Coordinates of C-alpha atoms in Angstrom, one line a residue:
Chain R
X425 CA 38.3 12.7 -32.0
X426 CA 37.1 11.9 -28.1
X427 CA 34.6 14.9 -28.6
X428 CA 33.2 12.8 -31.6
X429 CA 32.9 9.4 -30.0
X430 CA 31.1 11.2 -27.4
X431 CA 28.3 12.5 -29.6
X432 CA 28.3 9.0 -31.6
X433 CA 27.4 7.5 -28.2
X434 CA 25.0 10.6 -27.4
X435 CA 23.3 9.7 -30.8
X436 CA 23.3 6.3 -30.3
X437 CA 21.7 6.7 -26.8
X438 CA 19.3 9.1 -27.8
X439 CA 17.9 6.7 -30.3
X440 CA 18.1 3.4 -28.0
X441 CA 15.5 5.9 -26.0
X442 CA 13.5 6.8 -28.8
X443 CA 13.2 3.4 -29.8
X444 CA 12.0 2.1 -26.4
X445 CA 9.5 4.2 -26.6
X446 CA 8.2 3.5 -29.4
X447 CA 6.8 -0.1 -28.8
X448 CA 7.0 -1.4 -24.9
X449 CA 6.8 1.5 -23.2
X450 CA 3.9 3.1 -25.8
X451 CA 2.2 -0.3 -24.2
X452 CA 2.9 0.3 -20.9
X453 CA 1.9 4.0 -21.1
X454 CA -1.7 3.4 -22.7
X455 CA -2.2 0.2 -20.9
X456 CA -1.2 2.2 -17.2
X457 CA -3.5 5.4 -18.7
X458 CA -7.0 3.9 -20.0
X459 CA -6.7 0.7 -17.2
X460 CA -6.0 3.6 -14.3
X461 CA -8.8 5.9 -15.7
X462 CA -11.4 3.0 -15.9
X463 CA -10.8 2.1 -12.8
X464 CA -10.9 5.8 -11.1
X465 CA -14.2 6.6 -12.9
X466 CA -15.5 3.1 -12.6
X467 CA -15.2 3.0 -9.3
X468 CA -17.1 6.4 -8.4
X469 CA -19.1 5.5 -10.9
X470 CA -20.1 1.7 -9.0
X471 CA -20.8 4.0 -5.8
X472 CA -23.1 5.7 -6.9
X473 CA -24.7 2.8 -8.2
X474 CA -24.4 0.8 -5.3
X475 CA -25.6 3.7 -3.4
X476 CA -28.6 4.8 -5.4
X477 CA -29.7 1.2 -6.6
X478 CA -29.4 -0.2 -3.1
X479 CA -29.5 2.2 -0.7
X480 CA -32.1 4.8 -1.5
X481 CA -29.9 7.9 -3.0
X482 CA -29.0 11.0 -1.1
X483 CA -30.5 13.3 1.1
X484 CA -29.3 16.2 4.0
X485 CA -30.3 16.3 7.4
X486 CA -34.1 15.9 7.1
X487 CA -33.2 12.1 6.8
X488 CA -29.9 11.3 8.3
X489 CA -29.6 7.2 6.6
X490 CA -29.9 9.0 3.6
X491 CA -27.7 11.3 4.0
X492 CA -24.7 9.0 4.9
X493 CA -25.1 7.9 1.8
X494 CA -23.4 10.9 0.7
X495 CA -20.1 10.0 3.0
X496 CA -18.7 7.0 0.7
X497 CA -19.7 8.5 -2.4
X498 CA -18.0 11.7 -1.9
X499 CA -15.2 10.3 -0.2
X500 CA -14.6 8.3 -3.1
X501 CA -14.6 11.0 -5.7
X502 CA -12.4 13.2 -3.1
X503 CA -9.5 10.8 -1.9
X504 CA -9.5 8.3 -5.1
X505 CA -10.9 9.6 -8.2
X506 CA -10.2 13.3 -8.0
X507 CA -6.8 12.4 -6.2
X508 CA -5.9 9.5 -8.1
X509 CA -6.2 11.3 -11.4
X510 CA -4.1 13.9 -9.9
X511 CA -1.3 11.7 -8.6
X512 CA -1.4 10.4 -12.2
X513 CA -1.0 13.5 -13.7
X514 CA 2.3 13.8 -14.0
X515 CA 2.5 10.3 -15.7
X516 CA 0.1 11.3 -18.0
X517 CA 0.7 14.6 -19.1
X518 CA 4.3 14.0 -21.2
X519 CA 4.3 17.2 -23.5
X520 CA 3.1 19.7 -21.1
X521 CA 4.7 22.8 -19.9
X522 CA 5.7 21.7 -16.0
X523 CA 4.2 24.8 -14.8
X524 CA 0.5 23.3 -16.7
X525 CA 1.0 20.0 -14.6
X526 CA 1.5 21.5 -11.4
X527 CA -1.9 23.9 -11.4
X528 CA -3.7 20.8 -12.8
X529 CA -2.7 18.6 -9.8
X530 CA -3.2 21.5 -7.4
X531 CA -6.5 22.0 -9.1
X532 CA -7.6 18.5 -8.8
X533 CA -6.4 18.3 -5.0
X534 CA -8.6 21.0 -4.5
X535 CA -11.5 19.8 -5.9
X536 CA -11.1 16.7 -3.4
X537 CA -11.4 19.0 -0.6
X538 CA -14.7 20.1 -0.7
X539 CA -15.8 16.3 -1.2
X540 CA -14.1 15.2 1.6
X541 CA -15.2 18.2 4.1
X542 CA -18.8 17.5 2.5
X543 CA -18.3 13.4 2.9
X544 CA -17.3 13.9 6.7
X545 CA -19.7 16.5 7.8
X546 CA -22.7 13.7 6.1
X547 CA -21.3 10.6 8.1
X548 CA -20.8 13.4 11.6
X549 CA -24.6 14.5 10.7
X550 CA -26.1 10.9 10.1
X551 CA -24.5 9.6 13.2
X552 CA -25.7 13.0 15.3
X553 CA -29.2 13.0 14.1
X554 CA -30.0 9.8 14.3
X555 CA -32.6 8.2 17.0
X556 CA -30.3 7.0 19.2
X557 CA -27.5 9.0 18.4
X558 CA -24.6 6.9 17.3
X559 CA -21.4 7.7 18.3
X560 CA -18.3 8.3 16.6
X561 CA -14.5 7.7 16.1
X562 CA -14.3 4.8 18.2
X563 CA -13.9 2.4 14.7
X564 CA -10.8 1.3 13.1
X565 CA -12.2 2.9 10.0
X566 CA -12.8 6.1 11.8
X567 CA -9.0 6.6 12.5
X568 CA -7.7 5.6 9.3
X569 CA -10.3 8.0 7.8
X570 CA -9.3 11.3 10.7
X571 CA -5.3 9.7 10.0
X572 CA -5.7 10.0 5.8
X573 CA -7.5 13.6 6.2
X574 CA -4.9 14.7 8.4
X575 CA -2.0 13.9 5.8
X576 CA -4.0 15.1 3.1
X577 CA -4.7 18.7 4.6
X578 CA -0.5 18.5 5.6
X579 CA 0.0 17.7 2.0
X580 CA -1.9 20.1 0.6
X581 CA -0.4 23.3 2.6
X582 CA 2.8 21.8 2.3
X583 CA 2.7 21.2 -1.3
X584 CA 0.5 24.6 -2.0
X585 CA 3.4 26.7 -0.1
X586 CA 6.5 25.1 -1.0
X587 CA 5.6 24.5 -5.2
X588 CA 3.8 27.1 -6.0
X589 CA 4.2 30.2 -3.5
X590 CA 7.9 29.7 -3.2
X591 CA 7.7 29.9 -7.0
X592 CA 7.8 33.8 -6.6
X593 CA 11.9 33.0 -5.5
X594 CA 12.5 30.5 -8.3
X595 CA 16.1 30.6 -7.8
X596 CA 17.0 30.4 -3.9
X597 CA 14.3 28.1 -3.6
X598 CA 15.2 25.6 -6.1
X599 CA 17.7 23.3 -3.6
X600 CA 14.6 22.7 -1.3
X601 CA 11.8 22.4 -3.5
X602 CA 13.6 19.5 -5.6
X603 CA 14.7 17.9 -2.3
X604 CA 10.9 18.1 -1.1
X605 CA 9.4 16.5 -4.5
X606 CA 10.1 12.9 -3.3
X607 CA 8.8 13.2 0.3
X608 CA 5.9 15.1 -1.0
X609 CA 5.4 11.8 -3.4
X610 CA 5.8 9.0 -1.0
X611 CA 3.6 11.2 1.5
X612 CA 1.4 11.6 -1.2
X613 CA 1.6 7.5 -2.3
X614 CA 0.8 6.5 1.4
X615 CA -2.6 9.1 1.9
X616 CA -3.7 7.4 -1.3
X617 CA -3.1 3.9 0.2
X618 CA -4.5 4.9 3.3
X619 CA -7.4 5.7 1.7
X620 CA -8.1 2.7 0.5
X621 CA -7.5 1.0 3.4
X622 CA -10.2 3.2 4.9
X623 CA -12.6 2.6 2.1
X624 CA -12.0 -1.1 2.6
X625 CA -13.1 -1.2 6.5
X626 CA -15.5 1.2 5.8
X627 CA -17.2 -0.9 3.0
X628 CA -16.6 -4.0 5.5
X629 CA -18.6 -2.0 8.0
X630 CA -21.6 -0.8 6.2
X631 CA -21.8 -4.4 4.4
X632 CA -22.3 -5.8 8.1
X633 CA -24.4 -3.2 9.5
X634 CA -26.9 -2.6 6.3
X635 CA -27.2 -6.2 5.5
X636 CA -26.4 -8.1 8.8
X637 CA -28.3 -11.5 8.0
X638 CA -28.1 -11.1 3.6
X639 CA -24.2 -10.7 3.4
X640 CA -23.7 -14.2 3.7
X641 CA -26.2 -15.3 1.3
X642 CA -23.9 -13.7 -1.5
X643 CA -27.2 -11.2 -2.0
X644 CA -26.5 -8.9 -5.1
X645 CA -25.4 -5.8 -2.7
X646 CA -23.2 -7.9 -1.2
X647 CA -21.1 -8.5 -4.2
X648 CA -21.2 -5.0 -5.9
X649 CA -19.9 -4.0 -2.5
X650 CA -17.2 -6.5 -2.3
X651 CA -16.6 -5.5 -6.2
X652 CA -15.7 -1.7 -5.3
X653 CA -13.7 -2.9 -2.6
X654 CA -11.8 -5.3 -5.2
X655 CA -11.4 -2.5 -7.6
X656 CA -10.1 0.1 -5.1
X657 CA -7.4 -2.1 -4.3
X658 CA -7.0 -2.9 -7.9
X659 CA -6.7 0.9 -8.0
X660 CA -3.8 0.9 -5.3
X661 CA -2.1 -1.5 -6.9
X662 CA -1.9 0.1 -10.3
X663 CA -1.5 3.5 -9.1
X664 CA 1.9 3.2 -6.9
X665 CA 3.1 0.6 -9.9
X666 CA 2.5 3.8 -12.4
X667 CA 4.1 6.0 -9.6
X668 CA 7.4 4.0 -9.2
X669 CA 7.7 2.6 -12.5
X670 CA 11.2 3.5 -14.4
X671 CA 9.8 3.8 -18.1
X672 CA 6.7 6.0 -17.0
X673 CA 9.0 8.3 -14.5
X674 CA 12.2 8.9 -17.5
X675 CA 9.9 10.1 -20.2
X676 CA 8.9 12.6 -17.5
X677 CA 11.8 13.3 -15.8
X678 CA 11.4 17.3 -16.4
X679 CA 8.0 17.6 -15.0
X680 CA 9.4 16.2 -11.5
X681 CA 11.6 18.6 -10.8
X682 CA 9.5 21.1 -8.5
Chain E
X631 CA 46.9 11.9 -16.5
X632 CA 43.4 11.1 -17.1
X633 CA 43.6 7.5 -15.5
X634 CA 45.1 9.9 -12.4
X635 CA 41.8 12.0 -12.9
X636 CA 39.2 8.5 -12.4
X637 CA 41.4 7.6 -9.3
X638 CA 41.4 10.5 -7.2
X639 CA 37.4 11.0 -8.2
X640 CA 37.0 7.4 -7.6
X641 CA 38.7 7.7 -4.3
X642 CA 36.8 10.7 -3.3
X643 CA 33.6 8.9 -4.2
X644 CA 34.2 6.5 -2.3
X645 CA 35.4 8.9 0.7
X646 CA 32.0 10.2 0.1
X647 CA 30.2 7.3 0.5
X648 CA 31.5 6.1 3.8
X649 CA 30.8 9.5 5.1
X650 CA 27.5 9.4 4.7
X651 CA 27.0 5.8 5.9
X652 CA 28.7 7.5 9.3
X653 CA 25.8 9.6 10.3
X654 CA 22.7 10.1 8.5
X655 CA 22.2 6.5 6.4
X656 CA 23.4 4.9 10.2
X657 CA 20.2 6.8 11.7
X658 CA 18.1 6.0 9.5
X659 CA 19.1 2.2 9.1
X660 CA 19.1 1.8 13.0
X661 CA 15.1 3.5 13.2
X662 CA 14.2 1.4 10.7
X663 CA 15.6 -2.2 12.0
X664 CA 14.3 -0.9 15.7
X665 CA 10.9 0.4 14.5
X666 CA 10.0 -2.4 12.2
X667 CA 11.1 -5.3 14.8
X668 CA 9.2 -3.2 17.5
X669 CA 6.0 -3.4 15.0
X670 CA 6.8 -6.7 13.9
X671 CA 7.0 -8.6 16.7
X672 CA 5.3 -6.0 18.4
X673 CA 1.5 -6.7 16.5
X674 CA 1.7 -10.6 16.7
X675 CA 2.6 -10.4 20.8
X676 CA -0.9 -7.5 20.4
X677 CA -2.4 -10.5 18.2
X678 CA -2.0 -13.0 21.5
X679 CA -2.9 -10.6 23.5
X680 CA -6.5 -10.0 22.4
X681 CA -6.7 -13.5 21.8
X682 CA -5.9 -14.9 25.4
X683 CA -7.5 -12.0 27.3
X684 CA -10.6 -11.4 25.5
X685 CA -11.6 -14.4 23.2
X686 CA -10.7 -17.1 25.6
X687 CA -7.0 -18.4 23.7
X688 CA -6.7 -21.5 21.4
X689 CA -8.5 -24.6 20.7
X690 CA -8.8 -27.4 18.0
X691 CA -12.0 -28.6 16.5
X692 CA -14.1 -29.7 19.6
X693 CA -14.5 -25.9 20.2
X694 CA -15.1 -24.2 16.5
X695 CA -15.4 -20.5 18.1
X696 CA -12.2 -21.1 19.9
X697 CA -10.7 -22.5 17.2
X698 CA -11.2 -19.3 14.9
X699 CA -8.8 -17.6 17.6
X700 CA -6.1 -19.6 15.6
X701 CA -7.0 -17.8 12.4
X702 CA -6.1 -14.2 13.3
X703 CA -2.7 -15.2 15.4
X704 CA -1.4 -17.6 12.4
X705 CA -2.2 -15.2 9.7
X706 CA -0.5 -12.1 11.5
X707 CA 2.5 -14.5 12.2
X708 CA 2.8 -16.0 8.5
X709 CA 1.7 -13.1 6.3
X710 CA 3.1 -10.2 9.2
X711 CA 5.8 -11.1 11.1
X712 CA 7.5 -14.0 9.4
X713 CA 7.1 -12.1 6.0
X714 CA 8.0 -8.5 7.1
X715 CA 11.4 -10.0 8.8
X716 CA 12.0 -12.3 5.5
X717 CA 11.8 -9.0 3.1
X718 CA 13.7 -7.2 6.0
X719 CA 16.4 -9.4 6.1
X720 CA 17.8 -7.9 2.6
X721 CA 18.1 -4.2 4.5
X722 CA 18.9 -5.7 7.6
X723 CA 21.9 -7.8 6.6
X724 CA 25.3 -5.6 5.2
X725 CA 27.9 -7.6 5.9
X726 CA 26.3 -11.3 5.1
X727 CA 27.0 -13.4 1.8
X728 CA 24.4 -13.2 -0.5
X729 CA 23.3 -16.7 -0.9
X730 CA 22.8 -16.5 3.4
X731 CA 20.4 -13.7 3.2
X732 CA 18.7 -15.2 0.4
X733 CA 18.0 -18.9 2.2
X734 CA 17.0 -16.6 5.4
X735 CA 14.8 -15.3 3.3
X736 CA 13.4 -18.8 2.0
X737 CA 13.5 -19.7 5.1
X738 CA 11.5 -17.1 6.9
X739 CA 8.4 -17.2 3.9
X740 CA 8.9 -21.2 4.6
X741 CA 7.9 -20.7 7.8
X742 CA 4.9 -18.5 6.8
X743 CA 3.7 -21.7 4.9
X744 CA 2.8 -24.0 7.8
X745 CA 1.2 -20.7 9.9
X746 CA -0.8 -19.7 6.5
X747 CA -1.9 -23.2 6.0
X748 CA -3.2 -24.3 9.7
X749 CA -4.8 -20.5 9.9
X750 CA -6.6 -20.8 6.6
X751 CA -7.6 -24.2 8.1
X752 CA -8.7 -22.8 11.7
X753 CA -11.6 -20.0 10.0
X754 CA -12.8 -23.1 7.4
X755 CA -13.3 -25.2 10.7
X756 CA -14.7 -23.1 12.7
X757 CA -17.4 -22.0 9.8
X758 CA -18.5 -25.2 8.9
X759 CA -18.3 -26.7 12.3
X760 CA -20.4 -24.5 14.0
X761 CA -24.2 -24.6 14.7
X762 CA -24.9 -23.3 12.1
X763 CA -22.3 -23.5 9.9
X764 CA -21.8 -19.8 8.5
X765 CA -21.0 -19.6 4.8
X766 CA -17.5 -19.3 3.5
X767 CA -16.2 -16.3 1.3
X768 CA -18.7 -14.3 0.8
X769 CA -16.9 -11.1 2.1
X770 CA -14.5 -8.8 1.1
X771 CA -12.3 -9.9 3.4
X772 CA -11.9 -13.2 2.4
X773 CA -11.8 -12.3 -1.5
X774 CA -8.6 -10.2 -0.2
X775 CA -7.3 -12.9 1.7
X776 CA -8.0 -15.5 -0.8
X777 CA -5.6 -13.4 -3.3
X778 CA -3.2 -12.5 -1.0
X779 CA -2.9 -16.2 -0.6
X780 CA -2.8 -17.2 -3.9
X781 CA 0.1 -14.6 -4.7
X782 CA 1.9 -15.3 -2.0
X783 CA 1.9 -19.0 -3.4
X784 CA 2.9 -17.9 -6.8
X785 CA 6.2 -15.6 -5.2
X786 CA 7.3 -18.8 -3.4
X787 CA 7.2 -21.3 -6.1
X788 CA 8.7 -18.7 -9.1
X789 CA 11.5 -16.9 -6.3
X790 CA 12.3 -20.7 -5.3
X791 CA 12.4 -22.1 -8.3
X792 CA 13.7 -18.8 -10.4
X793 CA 16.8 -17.6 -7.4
X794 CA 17.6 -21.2 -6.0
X795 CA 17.1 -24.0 -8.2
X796 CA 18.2 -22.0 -11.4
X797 CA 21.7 -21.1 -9.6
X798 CA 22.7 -24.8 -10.8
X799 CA 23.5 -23.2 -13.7
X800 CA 24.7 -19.7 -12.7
X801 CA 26.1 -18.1 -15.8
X802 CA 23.1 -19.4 -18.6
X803 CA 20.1 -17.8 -16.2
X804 CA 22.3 -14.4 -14.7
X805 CA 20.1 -12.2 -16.9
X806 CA 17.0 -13.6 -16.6
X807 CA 17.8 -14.2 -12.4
X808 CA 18.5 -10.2 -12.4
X809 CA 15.7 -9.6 -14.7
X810 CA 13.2 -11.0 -11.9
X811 CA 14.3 -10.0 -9.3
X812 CA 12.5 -6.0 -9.6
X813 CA 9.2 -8.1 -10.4
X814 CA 9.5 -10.5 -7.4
X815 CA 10.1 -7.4 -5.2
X816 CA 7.2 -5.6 -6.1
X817 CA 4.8 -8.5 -6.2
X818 CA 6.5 -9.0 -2.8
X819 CA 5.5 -5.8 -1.4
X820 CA 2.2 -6.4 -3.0
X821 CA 1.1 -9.2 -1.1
X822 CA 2.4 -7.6 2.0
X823 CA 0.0 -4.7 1.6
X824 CA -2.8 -7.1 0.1
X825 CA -2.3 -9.1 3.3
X826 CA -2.4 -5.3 5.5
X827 CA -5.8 -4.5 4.0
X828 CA -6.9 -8.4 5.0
X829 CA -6.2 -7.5 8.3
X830 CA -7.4 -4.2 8.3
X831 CA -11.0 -5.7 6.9
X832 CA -10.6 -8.9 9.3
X833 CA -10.4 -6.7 12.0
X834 CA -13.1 -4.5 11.6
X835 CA -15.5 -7.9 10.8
X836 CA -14.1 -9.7 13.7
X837 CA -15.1 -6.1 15.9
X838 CA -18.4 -5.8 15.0
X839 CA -19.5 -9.5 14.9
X840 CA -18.1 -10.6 18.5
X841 CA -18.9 -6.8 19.6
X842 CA -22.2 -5.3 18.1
X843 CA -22.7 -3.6 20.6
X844 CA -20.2 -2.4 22.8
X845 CA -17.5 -1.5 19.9
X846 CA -19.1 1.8 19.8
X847 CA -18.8 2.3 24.0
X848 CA -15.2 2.5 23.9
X849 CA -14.2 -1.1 25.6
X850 CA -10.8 -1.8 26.5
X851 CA -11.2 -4.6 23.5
X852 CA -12.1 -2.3 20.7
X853 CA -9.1 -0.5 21.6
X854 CA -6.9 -3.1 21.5
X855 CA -8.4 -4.1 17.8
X856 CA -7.8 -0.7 16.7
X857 CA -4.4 -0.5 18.1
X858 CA -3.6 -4.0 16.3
X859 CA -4.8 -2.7 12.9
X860 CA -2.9 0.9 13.1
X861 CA 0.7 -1.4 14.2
X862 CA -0.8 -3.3 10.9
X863 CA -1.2 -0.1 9.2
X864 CA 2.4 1.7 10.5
X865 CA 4.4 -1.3 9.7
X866 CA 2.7 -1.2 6.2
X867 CA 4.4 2.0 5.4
X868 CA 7.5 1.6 7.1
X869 CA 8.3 -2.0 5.0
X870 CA 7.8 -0.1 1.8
X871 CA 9.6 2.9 3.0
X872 CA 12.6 0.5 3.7
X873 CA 12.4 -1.6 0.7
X874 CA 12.4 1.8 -1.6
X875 CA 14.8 3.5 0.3
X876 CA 17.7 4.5 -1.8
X877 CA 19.8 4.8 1.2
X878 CA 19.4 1.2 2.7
X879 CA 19.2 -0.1 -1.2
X880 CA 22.4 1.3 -2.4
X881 CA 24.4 -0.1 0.4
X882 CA 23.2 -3.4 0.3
X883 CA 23.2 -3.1 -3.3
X884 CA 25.1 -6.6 -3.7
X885 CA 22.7 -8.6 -2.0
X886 CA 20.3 -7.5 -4.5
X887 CA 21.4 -9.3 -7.5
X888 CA 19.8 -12.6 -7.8

């Protein structure tokens, strides 16, 4: 008798969840999903526009303006879009083998690091080369930027060694690997909103040292630049809401365990 | 028998959970209330500090660049200090009724009001009082401010209304009290990271408008601006550190319910 109440309630339950699923958080899911990815393309996809409508396109070191232009661009498609998609992952992917997951996000945190070692060494070389030099580091946006890449390079090892290589001793390493999955994800929440705080000064910067008298005069540039900054944020909002959010994480529950 | 069974778990639960508030959760709690005060009060005394020693300190409208000084000091106070204590308050205070911490908390945004209000105020003056008058929100610092504003406005009007006003009739609004109360504590920590990236832009326009030209050098003021923004930047993750930790949440979980 008890052992059949209990799987009347474990029916009943198991179709209360079902049927949430089927209609508010279906919603929630798509609306997350397609809002998250416009914005994550959209927004590499405004840089480059910005960049190429406004600012002349790209170039290496035989012109070192141009070849800043590089720096936001790629540091864009490295800390937000490549990484945002990544982060997202696991919110996305809900029929996928774990192990599927996992490589994907570790393959789409790698891909950010050549963008990001590519964006740094273009804002290090159009500062060098320039006539006068300019010098370096001594912005607020300069140490959020060195602040977000040092996390990000920590996250990565970290991440790389613990959840995958320690993979190869499933079992004694199961304790520790699930007790690191939620400090790897807040780590992982803040470099994504530090990176937006960087791309915020950073576009505040460039918007007062490219157009120093036109800002003001709400000039075109001036407002696809404040536009990319809008959506960035736009991005950080949406993307630690899909992170935390109850209905996105239960459906999922089995791909968070490390 | 089996009511024998509950009891002894129950006790050993709760043996459980006073053992870990003994050590690790009373760690953590303490470096969070010190840290976060430190920050708090910590990045408005920093605020004052630039202000009096390197922009001259305060004055009204006969004096439109002093009077700009206002701006950063009342904003860091309302949207900062007076906010980050008010959404404190419900991991800071254990052992207080409910209904205390949630006036504190009233309270404290109440007093961000008045401070949001007379710094808003302070930047409009000093634009279109000065010779001549500089144009008014066309950077991405003010669009950010503008919406931090607007939700901050929105949180104090529904949690007043919604968590005060509604307790007249307790029993008929319970569920849609407890309902809100997940909503107004995520918008909360949105605007308080909406109002971090203000800063963070605020800051870096503030640096290279009164300092074109020695930021880059190294001066002891462009320090201090950078120092400001990373205390903004630190107590940004720390708050939302706090407000998701399930340590400090569960054992304050009563305050919690509207």
């Amino acid at each position: 008798y008890f052992s059949l109440i209990t799987q009347e309630a474990e029916k009943h339950r198991h179709y209360e969840d079902e049927n949430e699923w089927s209609c508010g958080s279906w919603l929630e899911y798509t609306v997350v999903v397609v809002l998250a990815s416009v914005l994550l393309l959209g927004s590499l996809g405004l840089t480059l526009f910005w960049v190429f409508q406004y600012r002349g396109g790209f170039a290496w070191r035989e012109n070192p303006a141009k070849q800043f232009n590089l720096h936001p661009v790629l540091m864009v498609a490295g800390f937000i879009t490549f990484s945002g998609f990544s982060v997202l992952l696991y919110r996305i992917c809900r029929c996928c083998r774990r192990i599927y997951v996992k490589l994907l996000h570790t393959v789409f945190h790698a891909l950010a690091i050549p963008c990001v070692a590519i964006g740094f060494l273009a804002v290090l070389d159009s500062h060098n080369l320039a006539q006068p030099p300019i010098p370096n580091f001594y912005s607020l946006h300069s140490w959020i930027g060195l602040v977000t890449m040092g996390l990000f390079a920590i996250q990565f090892v970290v991440g790389f060694f613990s959840f995958l290589i320690l993979l190869c001793c499933e079992g004694a390493t199961a304790g520790f690997r699930s007790a690191l999955v939620p400090i790897h994800a807040s780590f992982g929440l803040t470099t994504f909103m530090l990176a937006i705080a960087a791309s915020v000064s950073g576009l505040t910067e460039k918007a007062l040292f490219s157009l120093p008298d036109t800002y003001s005069q709400w000039i075109e540039e001036g407002i696809v630049i404040n536009a990319l900054g809008v959506s960035l944020i736009a991005l950080g909002i949406l993307v630690s809401f899909a992170v935390r959010s109850p209905t996105l994480k239960a459906g999922s529950k089995v791909v968070w365990m490390a």
